Amino acid sequence: MEHTSVIRRARVGDLPRLVELVHEHVAYEKSAPRPPDLAERLGPRLFAEDARLWVLLACAPDGTVVGYAACSAEFSFWDARHYLHMDGLYLAEEARGHGLGAALMDGVRELARECGLGEVQWQTPDWNEGAIRFYDRLGAAGRPKRRYALAVEPVRPEGGTPLGPGSVSR
């Protein structure tokens, strides 16, 4: 694979391959399997007119999608400002070591600039030494924290869709 690869935004037709890569990423990080209807759940959020979720794709010279970076705009309460949260960056094994990770990160930086956001934040497993070395080489600063997740059964209104954050009683 040469350095003639392309970084571009995901399109609707990319969804099946993107979901394949997500499942590879989940397995690589030794995480629990994701729902089988992931494409149906991601598509409307990723390609909606007012989407605040973006996916950049790394494509090999032949056009094959070999990696992704998924990002969303988030708000930091402590800093009282928005930032770009990179929820995941993944390259298929055969695509690693060709500069695509750095190209994806350049794309993520540019996306943050386009959105008017002054910082990108993300996390990586503490056992992923290759990723840690990569992010350190980019000049990123690690912040020690432990990430938690708490499962919550959502309250659903009559239509069956989850309540939005603005509908929580105060």
PDB file of C-alpha atoms in Angstrom:
ATOM      1  CA  MET A   1       0.000   0.000   0.000  1.00  0.00           C
ATOM      2  CA  GLU A   2       1.422   3.355  -1.038  1.00  0.00           C
ATOM      3  CA  HIS A   3       0.939   6.818   0.368  1.00  0.00           C
ATOM      4  CA  THR A   4      -1.603   7.599  -2.373  1.00  0.00           C
ATOM      5  CA  SER A   5      -4.418   6.676  -0.038  1.00  0.00           C
ATOM      6  CA  VAL A   6      -7.421   8.944   0.444  1.00  0.00           C
ATOM      7  CA  ILE A   7      -9.125  10.217   3.585  1.00  0.00           C
ATOM      8  CA  ARG A   8     -12.760  11.150   2.989  1.00  0.00           C
ATOM      9  CA  ARG A   9     -16.085  11.411   4.761  1.00  0.00           C
ATOM     10  CA  ALA A  10     -18.299   8.345   4.895  1.00  0.00           C
ATOM     11  CA  ARG A  11     -21.180   8.071   2.444  1.00  0.00           C
ATOM     12  CA  VAL A  12     -24.376   6.018   2.742  1.00  0.00           C
ATOM     13  CA  GLY A  13     -22.960   3.282   0.493  1.00  0.00           C
ATOM     14  CA  ASP A  14     -19.999   2.860   2.862  1.00  0.00           C
ATOM     15  CA  LEU A  15     -22.181   1.719   5.753  1.00  0.00           C
ATOM     16  CA  PRO A  16     -21.820  -2.070   5.240  1.00  0.00           C
ATOM     17  CA  ARG A  17     -18.006  -1.872   5.117  1.00  0.00           C
ATOM     18  CA  LEU A  18     -17.932   0.587   8.016  1.00  0.00           C
ATOM     19  CA  VAL A  19     -19.938  -1.841  10.164  1.00  0.00           C
ATOM     20  CA  GLU A  20     -17.517  -4.657   9.213  1.00  0.00           C
ATOM     21  CA  LEU A  21     -14.636  -2.479  10.417  1.00  0.00           C
ATOM     22  CA  VAL A  22     -16.491  -1.637  13.633  1.00  0.00           C
ATOM     23  CA  HIS A  23     -16.909  -5.339  14.371  1.00  0.00           C
ATOM     24  CA  GLU A  24     -13.183  -5.909  13.661  1.00  0.00           C
ATOM     25  CA  HIS A  25     -12.363  -3.002  16.003  1.00  0.00           C
ATOM     26  CA  VAL A  26     -14.598  -4.425  18.742  1.00  0.00           C
ATOM     27  CA  ALA A  27     -12.870  -7.807  18.456  1.00  0.00           C
ATOM     28  CA  TYR A  28      -9.409  -6.173  18.448  1.00  0.00           C
ATOM     29  CA  GLU A  29     -10.220  -4.319  21.678  1.00  0.00           C
ATOM     30  CA  LYS A  30     -11.627  -7.510  23.215  1.00  0.00           C
ATOM     31  CA  SER A  31     -14.964  -5.820  23.773  1.00  0.00           C
ATOM     32  CA  ALA A  32     -18.441  -7.327  23.867  1.00  0.00           C
ATOM     33  CA  PRO A  33     -20.090  -7.916  20.468  1.00  0.00           C
ATOM     34  CA  ARG A  34     -22.264  -5.112  19.177  1.00  0.00           C
ATOM     35  CA  PRO A  35     -25.906  -5.454  18.128  1.00  0.00           C
ATOM     36  CA  PRO A  36     -26.604  -7.112  14.781  1.00  0.00           C
ATOM     37  CA  ASP A  37     -28.691  -4.107  13.664  1.00  0.00           C
ATOM     38  CA  LEU A  38     -25.763  -1.688  13.997  1.00  0.00           C
ATOM     39  CA  ALA A  39     -26.049  -0.420  10.398  1.00  0.00           C
ATOM     40  CA  GLU A  40     -29.754   0.362  10.818  1.00  0.00           C
ATOM     41  CA  ARG A  41     -29.034   2.229  14.041  1.00  0.00           C
ATOM     42  CA  LEU A  42     -25.952   4.114  12.821  1.00  0.00           C
ATOM     43  CA  GLY A  43     -27.159   5.154   9.378  1.00  0.00           C
ATOM     44  CA  PRO A  44     -29.874   7.630  10.406  1.00  0.00           C
ATOM     45  CA  ARG A  45     -27.581   9.273  12.969  1.00  0.00           C
ATOM     46  CA  LEU A  46     -24.589   9.465  10.668  1.00  0.00           C
ATOM     47  CA  PHE A  47     -26.324  10.706   7.542  1.00  0.00           C
ATOM     48  CA  ALA A  48     -29.059  12.948   8.976  1.00  0.00           C
ATOM     49  CA  GLU A  49     -29.184  16.553   7.787  1.00  0.00           C
ATOM     50  CA  ASP A  50     -28.349  17.847  11.291  1.00  0.00           C
ATOM     51  CA  ALA A  51     -25.904  15.069  12.249  1.00  0.00           C
ATOM     52  CA  ARG A  52     -23.328  15.826  14.931  1.00  0.00           C
ATOM     53  CA  LEU A  53     -21.558  12.555  14.183  1.00  0.00           C
ATOM     54  CA  TRP A  54     -18.899  12.294  11.510  1.00  0.00           C
ATOM     55  CA  VAL A  55     -16.907   9.361  10.185  1.00  0.00           C
ATOM     56  CA  LEU A  56     -13.742   9.807   8.175  1.00  0.00           C
ATOM     57  CA  LEU A  57     -12.651   6.830   6.105  1.00  0.00           C
ATOM     58  CA  ALA A  58      -9.178   5.758   5.063  1.00  0.00           C
ATOM     59  CA  CYS A  59      -9.196   4.282   1.573  1.00  0.00           C
ATOM     60  CA  ALA A  60      -6.433   2.270  -0.073  1.00  0.00           C
ATOM     61  CA  PRO A  61      -5.261   3.396  -3.538  1.00  0.00           C
ATOM     62  CA  ASP A  62      -7.732   0.949  -5.114  1.00  0.00           C
ATOM     63  CA  GLY A  63     -10.608   2.640  -3.217  1.00  0.00           C
ATOM     64  CA  THR A  64     -11.076  -0.098  -0.619  1.00  0.00           C
ATOM     65  CA  VAL A  65     -12.128   1.299   2.767  1.00  0.00           C
ATOM     66  CA  VAL A  66      -9.495   0.096   5.254  1.00  0.00           C
ATOM     67  CA  GLY A  67     -10.081   2.262   8.318  1.00  0.00           C
ATOM     68  CA  TYR A  68     -12.124   4.916  10.030  1.00  0.00           C
ATOM     69  CA  ALA A  69     -12.186   7.652  12.635  1.00  0.00           C
ATOM     70  CA  ALA A  70     -15.586   8.321  14.247  1.00  0.00           C
ATOM     71  CA  CYS A  71     -16.129  11.706  15.905  1.00  0.00           C
ATOM     72  CA  SER A  72     -18.873  13.726  17.544  1.00  0.00           C
ATOM     73  CA  ALA A  73     -19.154  17.175  19.066  1.00  0.00           C
ATOM     74  CA  GLU A  74     -19.273  17.105  22.862  1.00  0.00           C
ATOM     75  CA  PHE A  75     -19.421  19.705  25.620  1.00  0.00           C
ATOM     76  CA  SER A  76     -16.924  20.014  28.466  1.00  0.00           C
ATOM     77  CA  PHE A  77     -18.695  21.277  31.552  1.00  0.00           C
ATOM     78  CA  TRP A  78     -15.454  22.127  33.353  1.00  0.00           C
ATOM     79  CA  ASP A  79     -14.145  24.148  30.406  1.00  0.00           C
ATOM     80  CA  ALA A  80     -17.572  25.451  29.304  1.00  0.00           C
ATOM     81  CA  ARG A  81     -16.813  24.749  25.656  1.00  0.00           C
ATOM     82  CA  HIS A  82     -17.394  22.189  22.957  1.00  0.00           C
ATOM     83  CA  TYR A  83     -14.689  19.817  21.720  1.00  0.00           C
ATOM     84  CA  LEU A  84     -14.458  17.036  19.151  1.00  0.00           C
ATOM     85  CA  HIS A  85     -14.621  13.599  20.719  1.00  0.00           C
ATOM     86  CA  MET A  86     -12.972  10.885  18.636  1.00  0.00           C
ATOM     87  CA  ASP A  87     -14.880   7.806  19.709  1.00  0.00           C
ATOM     88  CA  GLY A  88     -12.781   5.427  17.679  1.00  0.00           C
ATOM     89  CA  LEU A  89      -9.909   5.191  15.235  1.00  0.00           C
ATOM     90  CA  TYR A  90      -9.269   1.855  13.595  1.00  0.00           C
ATOM     91  CA  LEU A  91      -7.231   0.518  10.690  1.00  0.00           C
ATOM     92  CA  ALA A  92      -7.541  -2.999   9.323  1.00  0.00           C
ATOM     93  CA  GLU A  93      -4.400  -4.979  10.105  1.00  0.00           C
ATOM     94  CA  GLU A  94      -3.127  -4.943   6.512  1.00  0.00           C
ATOM     95  CA  ALA A  95      -3.469  -1.135   6.398  1.00  0.00           C
ATOM     96  CA  ARG A  96      -1.259  -0.408   9.411  1.00  0.00           C
ATOM     97  CA  GLY A  97       2.232   1.004   9.051  1.00  0.00           C
ATOM     98  CA  HIS A  98       1.556   2.964   5.853  1.00  0.00           C
ATOM     99  CA  GLY A  99       0.848   6.412   7.293  1.00  0.00           C
ATOM    100  CA  LEU A 100      -2.934   6.045   7.244  1.00  0.00           C
ATOM    101  CA  GLY A 101      -3.318   6.565  11.002  1.00  0.00           C
ATOM    102  CA  ALA A 102      -1.499   9.893  10.778  1.00  0.00           C
ATOM    103  CA  ALA A 103      -3.570  10.825   7.720  1.00  0.00           C
ATOM    104  CA  LEU A 104      -6.786  10.014   9.607  1.00  0.00           C
ATOM    105  CA  MET A 105      -5.616  12.126  12.548  1.00  0.00           C
ATOM    106  CA  ASP A 106      -4.860  15.005  10.158  1.00  0.00           C
ATOM    107  CA  GLY A 107      -8.419  14.618   8.879  1.00  0.00           C
ATOM    108  CA  VAL A 108      -9.761  14.645  12.441  1.00  0.00           C
ATOM    109  CA  ARG A 109      -7.816  17.848  13.192  1.00  0.00           C
ATOM    110  CA  GLU A 110      -9.217  19.451  10.041  1.00  0.00           C
ATOM    111  CA  LEU A 111     -12.748  18.373  10.975  1.00  0.00           C
ATOM    112  CA  ALA A 112     -12.322  20.005  14.400  1.00  0.00           C
ATOM    113  CA  ARG A 113     -11.148  23.222  12.697  1.00  0.00           C
ATOM    114  CA  GLU A 114     -14.127  23.158  10.299  1.00  0.00           C
ATOM    115  CA  CYS A 115     -16.475  22.754  13.259  1.00  0.00           C
ATOM    116  CA  GLY A 116     -14.802  25.610  15.141  1.00  0.00           C
ATOM    117  CA  LEU A 117     -13.599  23.272  17.895  1.00  0.00           C
ATOM    118  CA  GLY A 118     -10.238  23.892  19.534  1.00  0.00           C
ATOM    119  CA  GLU A 119      -9.533  20.425  20.913  1.00  0.00           C
ATOM    120  CA  VAL A 120      -9.888  16.738  20.088  1.00  0.00           C
ATOM    121  CA  GLN A 121     -10.220  14.209  22.926  1.00  0.00           C
ATOM    122  CA  TRP A 122     -10.231  10.410  22.880  1.00  0.00           C
ATOM    123  CA  GLN A 123      -9.235   7.364  24.876  1.00  0.00           C
ATOM    124  CA  THR A 124      -7.449   4.128  24.129  1.00  0.00           C
ATOM    125  CA  PRO A 125      -7.117   0.946  26.186  1.00  0.00           C
ATOM    126  CA  ASP A 126      -4.132   1.082  28.516  1.00  0.00           C
ATOM    127  CA  TRP A 127      -2.881  -2.249  27.112  1.00  0.00           C
ATOM    128  CA  ASN A 128      -2.716  -0.892  23.532  1.00  0.00           C
ATOM    129  CA  GLU A 129       0.929   0.116  23.600  1.00  0.00           C
ATOM    130  CA  GLY A 130       1.125   0.568  19.819  1.00  0.00           C
ATOM    131  CA  ALA A 131      -1.694   3.118  19.871  1.00  0.00           C
ATOM    132  CA  ILE A 132      -0.178   4.889  22.873  1.00  0.00           C
ATOM    133  CA  ARG A 133       3.184   5.213  21.081  1.00  0.00           C
ATOM    134  CA  PHE A 134       1.384   6.471  17.951  1.00  0.00           C
ATOM    135  CA  TYR A 135      -0.569   9.134  19.859  1.00  0.00           C
ATOM    136  CA  ASP A 136       2.548  10.171  21.796  1.00  0.00           C
ATOM    137  CA  ARG A 137       4.434  10.620  18.480  1.00  0.00           C
ATOM    138  CA  LEU A 138       1.644  12.927  17.320  1.00  0.00           C
ATOM    139  CA  GLY A 139       2.268  15.130  20.350  1.00  0.00           C
ATOM    140  CA  ALA A 140      -0.991  14.227  22.094  1.00  0.00           C
ATOM    141  CA  ALA A 141      -1.015  14.412  25.885  1.00  0.00           C
ATOM    142  CA  GLY A 142      -2.364  11.438  27.819  1.00  0.00           C
ATOM    143  CA  ARG A 143      -4.630  12.076  30.795  1.00  0.00           C
ATOM    144  CA  PRO A 144      -4.962   9.305  33.346  1.00  0.00           C
ATOM    145  CA  LYS A 145      -8.592   8.399  34.024  1.00  0.00           C
ATOM    146  CA  ARG A 146     -10.656   5.278  34.178  1.00  0.00           C
ATOM    147  CA  ARG A 147     -13.692   5.088  31.907  1.00  0.00           C
ATOM    148  CA  TYR A 148     -16.915   3.673  33.349  1.00  0.00           C
ATOM    149  CA  ALA A 149     -20.183   2.617  31.760  1.00  0.00           C
ATOM    150  CA  LEU A 150     -23.481   2.166  33.573  1.00  0.00           C
ATOM    151  CA  ALA A 151     -26.323   0.414  31.793  1.00  0.00           C
ATOM    152  CA  VAL A 152     -29.656   2.210  32.143  1.00  0.00           C
ATOM    153  CA  GLU A 153     -33.038   1.116  30.814  1.00  0.00           C
ATOM    154  CA  PRO A 154     -34.277   4.173  28.874  1.00  0.00           C
ATOM    155  CA  VAL A 155     -37.725   5.634  29.431  1.00  0.00           C
ATOM    156  CA  ARG A 156     -39.581   5.571  26.127  1.00  0.00           C
ATOM    157  CA  PRO A 157     -42.556   7.777  25.216  1.00  0.00           C
ATOM    158  CA  GLU A 158     -45.545   6.453  23.283  1.00  0.00           C
ATOM    159  CA  GLY A 159     -43.728   6.477  19.909  1.00  0.00           C
ATOM    160  CA  GLY A 160     -41.040   4.129  21.189  1.00  0.00           C
ATOM    161  CA  THR A 161     -38.081   6.468  20.680  1.00  0.00           C
ATOM    162  CA  PRO A 162     -35.880   7.518  23.598  1.00  0.00           C
ATOM    163  CA  LEU A 163     -36.446  10.882  25.166  1.00  0.00           C
ATOM    164  CA  GLY A 164     -34.013  13.598  24.109  1.00  0.00           C
ATOM    165  CA  PRO A 165     -31.833  15.371  26.646  1.00  0.00           C
ATOM    166  CA  GLY A 166     -34.075  18.467  26.583  1.00  0.00           C
ATOM    167  CA  SER A 167     -37.064  16.477  27.788  1.00  0.00           C
ATOM    168  CA  VAL A 168     -35.698  15.517  31.221  1.00  0.00           C
ATOM    169  CA  SER A 169     -37.798  17.001  34.020  1.00  0.00           C
ATOM    170  CA  ARG A 170     -36.137  19.653  36.101  1.00  0.00           C
TER     171      ARG A 170
END
